[in-house]
One Martini backbone bead per residue (centre of mass of N, CA, C, O) as a GRO file, in nm:
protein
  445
    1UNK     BB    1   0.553   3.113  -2.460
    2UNK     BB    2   0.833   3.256  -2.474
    3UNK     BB    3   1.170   3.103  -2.559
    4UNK     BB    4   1.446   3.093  -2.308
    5UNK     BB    5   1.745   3.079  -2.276
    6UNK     BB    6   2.036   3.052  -2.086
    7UNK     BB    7   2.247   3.211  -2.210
    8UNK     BB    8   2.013   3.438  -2.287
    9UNK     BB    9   2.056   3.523  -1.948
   10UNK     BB   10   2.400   3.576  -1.930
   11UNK     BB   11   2.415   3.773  -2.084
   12UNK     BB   12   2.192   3.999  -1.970
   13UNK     BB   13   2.426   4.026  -1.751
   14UNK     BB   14   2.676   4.098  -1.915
   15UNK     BB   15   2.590   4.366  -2.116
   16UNK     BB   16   2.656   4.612  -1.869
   17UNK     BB   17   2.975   4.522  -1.807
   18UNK     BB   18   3.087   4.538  -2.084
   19UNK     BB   19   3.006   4.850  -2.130
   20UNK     BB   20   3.207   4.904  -1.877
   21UNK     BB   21   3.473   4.760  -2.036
   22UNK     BB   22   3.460   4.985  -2.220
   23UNK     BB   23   3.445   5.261  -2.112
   24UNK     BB   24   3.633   5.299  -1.860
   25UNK     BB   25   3.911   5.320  -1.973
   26UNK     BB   26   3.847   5.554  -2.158
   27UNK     BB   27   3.775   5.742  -1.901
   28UNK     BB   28   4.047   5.721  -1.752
   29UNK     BB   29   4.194   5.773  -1.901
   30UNK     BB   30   4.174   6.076  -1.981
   31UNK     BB   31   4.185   6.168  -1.681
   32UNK     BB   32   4.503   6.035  -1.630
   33UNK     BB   33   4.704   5.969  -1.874
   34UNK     BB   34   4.694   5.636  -1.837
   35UNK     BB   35   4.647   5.342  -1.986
   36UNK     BB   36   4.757   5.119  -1.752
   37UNK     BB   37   4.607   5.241  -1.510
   38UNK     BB   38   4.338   5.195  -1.623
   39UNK     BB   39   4.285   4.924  -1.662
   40UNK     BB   40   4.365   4.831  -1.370
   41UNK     BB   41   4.081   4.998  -1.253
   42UNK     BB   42   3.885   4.830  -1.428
   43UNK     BB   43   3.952   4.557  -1.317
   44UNK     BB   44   3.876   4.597  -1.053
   45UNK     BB   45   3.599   4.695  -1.101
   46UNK     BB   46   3.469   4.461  -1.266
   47UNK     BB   47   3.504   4.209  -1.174
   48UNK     BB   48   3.369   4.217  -0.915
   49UNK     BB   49   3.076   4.283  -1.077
   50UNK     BB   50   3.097   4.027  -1.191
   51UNK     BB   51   3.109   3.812  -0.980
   52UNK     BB   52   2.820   3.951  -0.838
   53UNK     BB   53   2.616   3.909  -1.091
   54UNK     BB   54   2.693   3.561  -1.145
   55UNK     BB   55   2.559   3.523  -0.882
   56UNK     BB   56   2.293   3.645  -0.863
   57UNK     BB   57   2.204   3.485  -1.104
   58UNK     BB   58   2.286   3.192  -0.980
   59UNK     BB   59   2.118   3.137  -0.793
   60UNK     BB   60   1.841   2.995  -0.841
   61UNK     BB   61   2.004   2.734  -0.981
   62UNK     BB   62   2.113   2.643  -0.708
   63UNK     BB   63   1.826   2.607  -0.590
   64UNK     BB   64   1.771   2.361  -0.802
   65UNK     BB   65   2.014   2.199  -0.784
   66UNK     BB   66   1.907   2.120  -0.496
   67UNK     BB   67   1.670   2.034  -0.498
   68UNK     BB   68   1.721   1.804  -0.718
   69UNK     BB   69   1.892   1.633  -0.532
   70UNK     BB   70   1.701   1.583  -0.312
   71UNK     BB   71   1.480   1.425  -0.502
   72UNK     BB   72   1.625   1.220  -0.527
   73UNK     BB   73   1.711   1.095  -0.257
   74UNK     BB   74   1.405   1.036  -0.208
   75UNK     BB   75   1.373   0.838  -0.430
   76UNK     BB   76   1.543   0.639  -0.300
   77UNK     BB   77   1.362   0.661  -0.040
   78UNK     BB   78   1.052   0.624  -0.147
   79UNK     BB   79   0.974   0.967  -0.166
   80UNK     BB   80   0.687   1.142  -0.416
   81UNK     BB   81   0.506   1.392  -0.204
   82UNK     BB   82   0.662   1.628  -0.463
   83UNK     BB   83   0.739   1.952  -0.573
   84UNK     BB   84   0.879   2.142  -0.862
   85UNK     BB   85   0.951   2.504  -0.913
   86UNK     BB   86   0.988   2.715  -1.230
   87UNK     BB   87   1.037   3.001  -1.360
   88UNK     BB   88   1.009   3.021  -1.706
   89UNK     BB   89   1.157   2.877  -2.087
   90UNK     BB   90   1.410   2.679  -2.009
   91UNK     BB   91   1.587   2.476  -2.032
   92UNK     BB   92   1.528   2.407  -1.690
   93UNK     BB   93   1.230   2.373  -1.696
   94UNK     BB   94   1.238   2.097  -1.880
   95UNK     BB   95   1.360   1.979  -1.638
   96UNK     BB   96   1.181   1.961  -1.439
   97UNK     BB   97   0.941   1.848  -1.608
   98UNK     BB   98   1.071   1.565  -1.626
   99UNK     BB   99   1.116   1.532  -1.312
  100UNK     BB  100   0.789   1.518  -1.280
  101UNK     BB  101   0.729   1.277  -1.455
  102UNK     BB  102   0.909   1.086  -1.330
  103UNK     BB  103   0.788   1.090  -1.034
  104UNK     BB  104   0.515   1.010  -1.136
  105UNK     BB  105   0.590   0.719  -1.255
  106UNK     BB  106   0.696   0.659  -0.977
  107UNK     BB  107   0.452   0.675  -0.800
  108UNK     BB  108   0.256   0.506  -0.938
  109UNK     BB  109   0.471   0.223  -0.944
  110UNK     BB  110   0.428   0.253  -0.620
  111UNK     BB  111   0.168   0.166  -0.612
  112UNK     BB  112   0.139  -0.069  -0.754
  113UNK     BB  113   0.356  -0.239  -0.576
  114UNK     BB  114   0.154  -0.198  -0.311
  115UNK     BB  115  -0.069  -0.389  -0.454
  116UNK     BB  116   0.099  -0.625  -0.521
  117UNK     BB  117   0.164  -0.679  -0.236
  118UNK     BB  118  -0.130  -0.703  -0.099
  119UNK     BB  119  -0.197  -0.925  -0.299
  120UNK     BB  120  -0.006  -1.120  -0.182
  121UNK     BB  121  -0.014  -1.120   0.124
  122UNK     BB  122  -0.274  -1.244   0.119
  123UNK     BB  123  -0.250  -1.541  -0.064
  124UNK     BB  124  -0.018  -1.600   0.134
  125UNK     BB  125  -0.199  -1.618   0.434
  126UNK     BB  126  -0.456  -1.799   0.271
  127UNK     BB  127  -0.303  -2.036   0.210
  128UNK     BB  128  -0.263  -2.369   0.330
  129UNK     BB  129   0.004  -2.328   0.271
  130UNK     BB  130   0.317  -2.373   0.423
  131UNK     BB  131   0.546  -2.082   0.432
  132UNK     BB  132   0.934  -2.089   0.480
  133UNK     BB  133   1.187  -1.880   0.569
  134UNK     BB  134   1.523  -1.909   0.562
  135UNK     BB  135   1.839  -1.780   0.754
  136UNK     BB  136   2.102  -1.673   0.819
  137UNK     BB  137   2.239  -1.518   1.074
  138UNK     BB  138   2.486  -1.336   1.243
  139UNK     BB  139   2.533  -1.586   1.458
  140UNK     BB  140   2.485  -1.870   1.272
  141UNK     BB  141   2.174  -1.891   1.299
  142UNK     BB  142   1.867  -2.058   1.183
  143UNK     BB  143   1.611  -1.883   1.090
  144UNK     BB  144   1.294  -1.663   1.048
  145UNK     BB  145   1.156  -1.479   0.811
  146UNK     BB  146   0.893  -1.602   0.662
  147UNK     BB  147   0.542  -1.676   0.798
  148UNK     BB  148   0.268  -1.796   0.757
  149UNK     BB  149  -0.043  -1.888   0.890
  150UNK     BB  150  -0.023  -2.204   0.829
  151UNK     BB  151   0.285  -2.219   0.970
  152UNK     BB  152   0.186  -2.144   1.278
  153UNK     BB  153   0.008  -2.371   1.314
  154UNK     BB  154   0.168  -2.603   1.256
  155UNK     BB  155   0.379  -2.478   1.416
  156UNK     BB  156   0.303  -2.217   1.685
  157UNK     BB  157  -0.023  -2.196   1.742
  158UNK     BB  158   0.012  -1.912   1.559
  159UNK     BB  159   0.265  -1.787   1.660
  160UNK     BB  160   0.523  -1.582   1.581
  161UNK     BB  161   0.813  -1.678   1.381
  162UNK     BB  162   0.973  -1.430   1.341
  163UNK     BB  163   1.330  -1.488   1.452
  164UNK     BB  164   1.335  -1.820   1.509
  165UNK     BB  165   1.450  -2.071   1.565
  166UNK     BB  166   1.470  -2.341   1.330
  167UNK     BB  167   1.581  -2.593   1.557
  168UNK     BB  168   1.373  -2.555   1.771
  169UNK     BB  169   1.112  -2.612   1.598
  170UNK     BB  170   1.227  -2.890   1.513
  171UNK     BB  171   1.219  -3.056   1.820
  172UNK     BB  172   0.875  -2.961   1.844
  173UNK     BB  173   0.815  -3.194   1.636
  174UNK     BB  174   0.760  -3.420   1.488
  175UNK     BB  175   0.954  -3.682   1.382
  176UNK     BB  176   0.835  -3.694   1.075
  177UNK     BB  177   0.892  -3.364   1.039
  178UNK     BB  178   1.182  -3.354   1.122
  179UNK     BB  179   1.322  -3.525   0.949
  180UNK     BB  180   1.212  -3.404   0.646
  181UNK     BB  181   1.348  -3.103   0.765
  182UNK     BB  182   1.643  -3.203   0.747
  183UNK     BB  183   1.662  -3.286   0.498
  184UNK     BB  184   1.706  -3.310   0.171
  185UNK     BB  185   1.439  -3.222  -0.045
  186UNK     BB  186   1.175  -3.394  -0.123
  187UNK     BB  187   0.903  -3.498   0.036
  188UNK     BB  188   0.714  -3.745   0.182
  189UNK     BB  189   0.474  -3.774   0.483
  190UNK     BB  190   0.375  -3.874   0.785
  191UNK     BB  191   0.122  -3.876   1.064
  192UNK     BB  192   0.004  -3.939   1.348
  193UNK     BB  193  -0.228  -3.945   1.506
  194UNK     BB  194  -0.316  -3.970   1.886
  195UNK     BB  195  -0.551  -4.077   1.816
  196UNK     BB  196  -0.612  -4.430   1.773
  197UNK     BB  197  -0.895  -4.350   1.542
  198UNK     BB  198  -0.681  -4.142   1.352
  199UNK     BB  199  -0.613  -3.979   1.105
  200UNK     BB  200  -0.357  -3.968   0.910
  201UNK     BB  201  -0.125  -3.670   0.802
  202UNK     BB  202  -0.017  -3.609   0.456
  203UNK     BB  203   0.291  -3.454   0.374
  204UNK     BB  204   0.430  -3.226   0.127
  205UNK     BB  205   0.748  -3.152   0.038
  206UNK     BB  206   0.939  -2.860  -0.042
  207UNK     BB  207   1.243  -2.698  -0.157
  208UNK     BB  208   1.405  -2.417  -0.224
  209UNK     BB  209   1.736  -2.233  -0.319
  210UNK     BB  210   1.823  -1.888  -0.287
  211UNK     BB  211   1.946  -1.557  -0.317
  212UNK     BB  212   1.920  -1.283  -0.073
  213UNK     BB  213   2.115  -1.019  -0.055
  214UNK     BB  214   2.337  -1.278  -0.062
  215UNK     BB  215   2.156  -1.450   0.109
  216UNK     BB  216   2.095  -1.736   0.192
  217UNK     BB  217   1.783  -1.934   0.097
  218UNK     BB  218   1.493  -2.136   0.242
  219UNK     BB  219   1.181  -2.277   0.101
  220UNK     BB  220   0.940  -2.389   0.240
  221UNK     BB  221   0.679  -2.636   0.165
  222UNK     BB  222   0.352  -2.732   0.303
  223UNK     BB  223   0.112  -2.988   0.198
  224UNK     BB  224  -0.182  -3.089   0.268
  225UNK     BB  225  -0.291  -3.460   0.146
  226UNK     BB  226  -0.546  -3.572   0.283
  227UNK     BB  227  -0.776  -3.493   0.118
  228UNK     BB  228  -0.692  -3.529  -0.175
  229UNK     BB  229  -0.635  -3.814  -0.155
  230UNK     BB  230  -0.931  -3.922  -0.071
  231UNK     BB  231  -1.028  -3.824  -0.372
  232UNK     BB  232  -0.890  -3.990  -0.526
  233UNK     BB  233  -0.952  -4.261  -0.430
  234UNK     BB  234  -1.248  -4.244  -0.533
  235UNK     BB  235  -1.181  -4.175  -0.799
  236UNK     BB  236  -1.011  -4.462  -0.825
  237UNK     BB  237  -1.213  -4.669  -0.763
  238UNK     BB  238  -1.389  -4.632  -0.943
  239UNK     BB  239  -1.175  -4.701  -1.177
  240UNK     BB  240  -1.212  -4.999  -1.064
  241UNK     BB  241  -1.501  -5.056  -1.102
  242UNK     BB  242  -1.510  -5.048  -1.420
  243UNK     BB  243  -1.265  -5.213  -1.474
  244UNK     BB  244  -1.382  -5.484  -1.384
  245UNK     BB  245  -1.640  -5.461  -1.538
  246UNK     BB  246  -1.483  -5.510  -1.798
  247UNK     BB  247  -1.334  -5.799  -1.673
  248UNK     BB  248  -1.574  -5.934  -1.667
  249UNK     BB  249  -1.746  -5.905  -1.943
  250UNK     BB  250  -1.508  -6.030  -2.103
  251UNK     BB  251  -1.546  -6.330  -1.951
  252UNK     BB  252  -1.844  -6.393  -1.907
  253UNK     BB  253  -1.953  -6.394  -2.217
  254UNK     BB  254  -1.788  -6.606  -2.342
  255UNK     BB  255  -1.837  -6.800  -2.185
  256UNK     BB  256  -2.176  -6.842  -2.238
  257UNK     BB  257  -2.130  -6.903  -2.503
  258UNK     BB  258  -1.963  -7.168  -2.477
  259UNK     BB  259  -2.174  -7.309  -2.267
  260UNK     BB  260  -2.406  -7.298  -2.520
  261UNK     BB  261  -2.246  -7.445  -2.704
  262UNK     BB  262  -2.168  -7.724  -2.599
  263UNK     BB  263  -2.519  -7.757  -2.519
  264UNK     BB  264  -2.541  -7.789  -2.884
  265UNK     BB  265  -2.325  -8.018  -2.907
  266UNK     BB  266  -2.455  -8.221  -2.681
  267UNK     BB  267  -2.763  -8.247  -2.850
  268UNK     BB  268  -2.566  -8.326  -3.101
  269UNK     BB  269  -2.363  -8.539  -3.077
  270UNK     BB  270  -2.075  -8.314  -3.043
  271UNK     BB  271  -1.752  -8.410  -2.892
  272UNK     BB  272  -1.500  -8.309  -3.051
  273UNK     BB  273  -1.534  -7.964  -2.911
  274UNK     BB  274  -1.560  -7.994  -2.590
  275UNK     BB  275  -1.271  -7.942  -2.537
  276UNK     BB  276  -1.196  -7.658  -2.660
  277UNK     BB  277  -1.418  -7.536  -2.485
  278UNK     BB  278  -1.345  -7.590  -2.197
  279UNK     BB  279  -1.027  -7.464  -2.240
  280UNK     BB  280  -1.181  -7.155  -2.274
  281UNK     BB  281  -1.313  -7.156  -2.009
  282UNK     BB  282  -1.068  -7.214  -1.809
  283UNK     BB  283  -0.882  -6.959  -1.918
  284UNK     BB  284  -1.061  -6.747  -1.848
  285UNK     BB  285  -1.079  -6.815  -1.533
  286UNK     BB  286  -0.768  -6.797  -1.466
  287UNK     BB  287  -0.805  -6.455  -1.560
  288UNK     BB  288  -1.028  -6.405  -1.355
  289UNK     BB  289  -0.861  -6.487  -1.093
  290UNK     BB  290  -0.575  -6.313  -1.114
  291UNK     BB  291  -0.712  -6.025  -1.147
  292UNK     BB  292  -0.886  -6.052  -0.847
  293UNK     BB  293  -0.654  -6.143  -0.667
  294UNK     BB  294  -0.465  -5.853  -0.692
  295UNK     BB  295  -0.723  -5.710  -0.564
  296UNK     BB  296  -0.760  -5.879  -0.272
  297UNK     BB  297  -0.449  -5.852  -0.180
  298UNK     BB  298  -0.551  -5.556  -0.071
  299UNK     BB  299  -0.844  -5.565   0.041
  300UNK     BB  300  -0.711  -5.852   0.221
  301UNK     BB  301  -0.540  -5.783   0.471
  302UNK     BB  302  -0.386  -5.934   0.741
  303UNK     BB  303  -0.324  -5.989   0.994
  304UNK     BB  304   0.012  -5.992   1.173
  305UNK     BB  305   0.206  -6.254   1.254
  306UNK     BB  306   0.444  -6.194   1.497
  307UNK     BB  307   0.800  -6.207   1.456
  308UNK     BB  308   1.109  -6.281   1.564
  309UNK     BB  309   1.365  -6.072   1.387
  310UNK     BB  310   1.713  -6.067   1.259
  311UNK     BB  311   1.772  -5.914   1.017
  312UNK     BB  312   2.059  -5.990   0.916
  313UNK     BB  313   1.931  -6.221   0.789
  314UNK     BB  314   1.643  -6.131   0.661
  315UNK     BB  315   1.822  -5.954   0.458
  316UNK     BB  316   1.978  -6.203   0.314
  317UNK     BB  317   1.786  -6.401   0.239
  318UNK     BB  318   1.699  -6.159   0.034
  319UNK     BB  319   1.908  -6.159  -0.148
  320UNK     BB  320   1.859  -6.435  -0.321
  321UNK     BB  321   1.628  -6.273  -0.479
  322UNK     BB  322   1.777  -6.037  -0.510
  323UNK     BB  323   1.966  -5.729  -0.536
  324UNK     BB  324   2.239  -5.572  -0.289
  325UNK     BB  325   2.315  -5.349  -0.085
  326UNK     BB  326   2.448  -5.353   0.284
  327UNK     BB  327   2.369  -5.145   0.544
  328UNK     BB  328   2.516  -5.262   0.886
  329UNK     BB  329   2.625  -5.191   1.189
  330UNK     BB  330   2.385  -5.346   1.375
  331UNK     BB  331   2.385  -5.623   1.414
  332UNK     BB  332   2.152  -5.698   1.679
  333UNK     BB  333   1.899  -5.633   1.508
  334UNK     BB  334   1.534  -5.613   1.627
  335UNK     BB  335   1.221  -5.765   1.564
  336UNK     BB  336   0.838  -5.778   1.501
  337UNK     BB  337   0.704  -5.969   1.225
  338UNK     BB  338   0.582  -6.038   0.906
  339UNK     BB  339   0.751  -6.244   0.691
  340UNK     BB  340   0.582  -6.192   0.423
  341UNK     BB  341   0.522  -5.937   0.414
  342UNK     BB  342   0.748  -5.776   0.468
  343UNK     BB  343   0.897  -5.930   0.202
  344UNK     BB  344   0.684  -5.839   0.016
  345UNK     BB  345   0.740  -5.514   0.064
  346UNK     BB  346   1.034  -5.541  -0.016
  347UNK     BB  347   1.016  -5.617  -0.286
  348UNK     BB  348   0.856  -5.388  -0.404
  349UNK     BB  349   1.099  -5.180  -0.337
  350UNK     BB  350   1.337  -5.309  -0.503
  351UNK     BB  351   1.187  -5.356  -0.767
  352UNK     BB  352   1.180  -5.042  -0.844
  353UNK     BB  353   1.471  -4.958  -0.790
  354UNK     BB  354   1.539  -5.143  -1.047
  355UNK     BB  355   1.313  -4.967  -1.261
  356UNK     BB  356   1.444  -4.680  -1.197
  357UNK     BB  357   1.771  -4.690  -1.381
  358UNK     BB  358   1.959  -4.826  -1.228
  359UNK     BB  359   2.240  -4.996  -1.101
  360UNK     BB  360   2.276  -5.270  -0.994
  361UNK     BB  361   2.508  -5.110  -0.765
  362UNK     BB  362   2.219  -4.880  -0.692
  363UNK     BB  363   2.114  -5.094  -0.455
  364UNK     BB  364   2.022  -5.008  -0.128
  365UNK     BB  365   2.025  -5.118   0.241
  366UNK     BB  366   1.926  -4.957   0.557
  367UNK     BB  367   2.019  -4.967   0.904
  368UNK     BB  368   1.875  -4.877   1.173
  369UNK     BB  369   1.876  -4.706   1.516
  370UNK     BB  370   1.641  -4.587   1.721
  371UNK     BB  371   1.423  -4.445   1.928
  372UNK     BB  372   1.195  -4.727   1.905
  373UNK     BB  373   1.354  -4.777   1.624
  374UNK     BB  374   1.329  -4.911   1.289
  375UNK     BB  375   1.556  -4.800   0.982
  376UNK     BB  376   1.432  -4.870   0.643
  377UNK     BB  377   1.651  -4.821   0.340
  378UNK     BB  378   1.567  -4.755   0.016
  379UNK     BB  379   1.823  -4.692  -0.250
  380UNK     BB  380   1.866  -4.520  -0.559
  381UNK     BB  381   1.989  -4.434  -0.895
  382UNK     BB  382   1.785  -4.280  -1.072
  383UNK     BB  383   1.533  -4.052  -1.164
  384UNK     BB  384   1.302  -4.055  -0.937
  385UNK     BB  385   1.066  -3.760  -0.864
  386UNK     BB  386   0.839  -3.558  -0.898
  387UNK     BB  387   0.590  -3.388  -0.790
  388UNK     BB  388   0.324  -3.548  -0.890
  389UNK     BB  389   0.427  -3.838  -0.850
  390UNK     BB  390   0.492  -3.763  -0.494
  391UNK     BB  391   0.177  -3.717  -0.449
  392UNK     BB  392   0.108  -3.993  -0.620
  393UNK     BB  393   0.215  -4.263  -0.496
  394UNK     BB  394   0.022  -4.368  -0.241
  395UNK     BB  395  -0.203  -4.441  -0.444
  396UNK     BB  396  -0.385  -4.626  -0.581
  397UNK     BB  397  -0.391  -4.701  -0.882
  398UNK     BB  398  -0.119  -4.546  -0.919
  399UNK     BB  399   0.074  -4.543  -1.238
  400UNK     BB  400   0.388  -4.486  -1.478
  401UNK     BB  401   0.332  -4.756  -1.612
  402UNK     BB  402   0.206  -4.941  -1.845
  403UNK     BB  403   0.150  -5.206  -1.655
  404UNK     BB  404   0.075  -5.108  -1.402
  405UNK     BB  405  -0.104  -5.129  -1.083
  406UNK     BB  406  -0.057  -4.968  -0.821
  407UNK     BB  407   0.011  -5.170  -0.555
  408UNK     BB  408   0.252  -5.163  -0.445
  409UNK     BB  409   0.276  -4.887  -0.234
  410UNK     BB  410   0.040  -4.941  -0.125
  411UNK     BB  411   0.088  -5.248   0.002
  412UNK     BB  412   0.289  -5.134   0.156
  413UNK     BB  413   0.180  -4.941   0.359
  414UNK     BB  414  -0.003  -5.117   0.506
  415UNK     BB  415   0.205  -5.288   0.627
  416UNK     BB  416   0.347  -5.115   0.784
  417UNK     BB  417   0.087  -4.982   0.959
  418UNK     BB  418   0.003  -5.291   1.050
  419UNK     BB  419   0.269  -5.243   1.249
  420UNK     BB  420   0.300  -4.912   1.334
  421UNK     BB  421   0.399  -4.746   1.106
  422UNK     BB  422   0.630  -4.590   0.816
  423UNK     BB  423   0.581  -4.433   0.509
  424UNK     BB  424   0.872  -4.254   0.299
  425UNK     BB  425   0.952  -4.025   0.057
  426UNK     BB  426   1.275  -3.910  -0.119
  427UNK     BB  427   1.474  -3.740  -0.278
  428UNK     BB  428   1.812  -3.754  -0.380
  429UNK     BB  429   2.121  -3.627  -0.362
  430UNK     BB  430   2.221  -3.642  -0.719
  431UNK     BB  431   2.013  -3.905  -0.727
  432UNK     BB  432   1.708  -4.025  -0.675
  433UNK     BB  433   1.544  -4.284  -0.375
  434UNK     BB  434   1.390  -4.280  -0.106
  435UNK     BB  435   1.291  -4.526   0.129
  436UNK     BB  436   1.128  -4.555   0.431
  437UNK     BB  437   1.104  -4.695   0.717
  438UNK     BB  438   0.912  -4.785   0.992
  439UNK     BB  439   0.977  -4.944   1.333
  440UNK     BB  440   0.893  -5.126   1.594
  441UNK     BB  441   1.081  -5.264   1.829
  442UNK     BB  442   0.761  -5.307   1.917
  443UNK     BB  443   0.467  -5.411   1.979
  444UNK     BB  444   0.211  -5.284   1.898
  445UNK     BB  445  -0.089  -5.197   2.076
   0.00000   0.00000   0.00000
């Protein structure tokens, strides 16, 4: 197809209207004999006949224009099931297909788009993780923007959260998962179940805060780690009892062998190399007695022998072993525990404290009275935790030190639920651990 400019489509329009101004004049002239009346009657002629011209010959122009315009504003409202068709082979030809090209691309574009989010809305709605996004309203109340069916199930029975007011729904949660949904940062905790003998369900909590469409948001990610701890657990138990057996043949072979060597001196009657003999054999059995005993020690926990005790006298006295700043508003909080565990518990916890980085007057411990409960936080300004250590904080010899046994964290659990309590541990504000005691003000039934 030959190709036609828009200049020389506006010529071919106005190439017979310039001929008729140039012969009119001269056609008028000779027979008014007036050349400048002559004129004036030619430009009344000519002008408004150009102006009809131009007119007509650009009228499909602006109804392309017009066209063009439009297919715009619907692509801005996202839709592109629309072509725009111009004949001709010019400037505006190119334009038109260029246009068209566009919109293929942009219609493409949104079908991709639609389909990836077909797919994350999938992935998102079948993740076993709840996930929960929050946003203040027009009203000024903290809403629910979007929550998946994990998240559906865990705060309302499954039914839909979208628009539901955010503080009446933690009203209505366990005391354990209300505490943590309120407070700021990542957190570790239980809840308990119902049944007498049910096991209690602990949940990893993660929270990001970021800015959408201007208005602040907050995504809760809820994350249940009872089965995968309960993994976790056997496959560290393996590990524990591979490392036993690496530690008893270790200290058996040398006895043995020593054991041998001795009755081989006494048999020849050379006495005096068997104190070395016996001091190796004493040596090693002593360091297979404490070996043991740190395992047996978490293995065998005795049921708590419970007594009444003022808090602020015993962690004054626990002070003495320890340093600590005490925030204590009421004087006269009591419980019932038994005050071995407990304080070695709590020495557990301070003693971590002490070495996760912060200065000596940044461990702190508070003790509040809730009701039903008494609440001790041990907090310090350390390094804290990041997500997979306090994933994995509360599994059995599992430890980020290069000498842990990884049984503190562990053995102060057993002791608090031993009590009818509650272990749970998250990052603070600013940096540091909190970690939290509950316990009931009252001896479990």
């Amino acid at each position: 197809m030959i190709r036609r400019s828009l200049a020389g489509r506006v010529l071919s329009w106005l190439l017979p209207l310039l001929a008729v101004a140039l012969v009119l004049p001269v056609a008028l002239s000779h027979a008014l004999q007036d050349d400048v009346l002559a004129v004036l009657l030619s430009a009344i002629i000519v002008l408004p006949l150009a102006a009809w011209a131009i007119h007509r010959g650009l009228r499909s122009t602006r109804s392309l224009f017009r066209a063009l315009s439009g297919s715009v504003n619907s692509y801005r409202d996202g839709e592109y099931n629309f072509g725009i068709h111009w004949q001709g082979s010019d400037e505006l030809a190119e334009l038109v297909r260029s246009h068209a090209a566009l919109g293929e691309v942009l219609r493409e574009q949104r079908q991709t788009l639609v389909q990836r989010e077909l797919l994350l809305d999938t992935m998102v709605q079948n993740t076993p993780v709840a996930m929960l996004l929050v946003a203040p309203g027009g009203d000024g109340v903290r809403r629910v923007v979007f929550a998946n069916v994990a998240a559906r199930k865990l705060l309302h029975g499954g039914w839909k959260l979208e628009g539901q007011d955010y503080d009446s729904l933690l009203s209505a949660s366990p005391v354990e998962m209300r505490e943590a949904l309120a407070r700021s940062g990542d957190s570790l905790f239980a809840i308990g179940s119902e049944e007498e003998d049910g096991e209690e369900q602990v949940y990893h909590l993660a929270r990001r805060n970021f800015r959408l469409n201007g208005r602040p948001h907050e995504l809760l990610l809820l994350r249940l780690l009872t089965n995968e701890l309960r993994r976790q657990e056997v496959m560290t138990w393996k590990k524990v009892i591979r490392v036993i057996s690496h530690e008893l043949n270790n200290s058996l072979a040398p006895v043995a062998s020593l054991a041998h060597s001795g009755a081989e001196l006494v048999r020849r009657g050379k006495h005096e190399r068997l104190e070395e003999v016996f001091g190796t054999i004493e040596d090693r059995a002593r360091h297979l007695e404490g070996f043991i005993r740190g395992y047996a020690r978490f293995a065998k926990l005795p049921q708590p022998q419970l007594q009444t005790v003022h808090w602020r006298g015993f962690l004054e006295g626990l002070r003495r072993q320890i340093g600590f700043q005490l925030e204590m508003r009421d004087a006269d909080v009591e419980g019932r525990i038994d005050l071995a565990q407990i304080e070695q518990a709590l020495l557990n916890l301070l003693k971590n404290a002490h070495e996760s980085g912060t200065s000596a007057d940044g461990v702190s411990v508070r003790v509040s009275r809730l009701p039903g409960w008494v609440r001790i936080e041990v907090m310090d300004r350390g390094t804290g935790m990041n997500d997979a250590v306090l994933q994995n904080a509360l599994v059995p010899f599992y430890s980020t030190k290069r000498n842990g046994t990884g049984l503190g964290l562990a053995l102060t659990r057993e002791i608090i639920e031993a009590h009818g309590g509650r272990l749970s541990l998250h990052n603070r504000d600013g940096g540091g651990l909190c970690l939290a005691i509950q316990l009931p003000d009252a001896p479990a039934a």
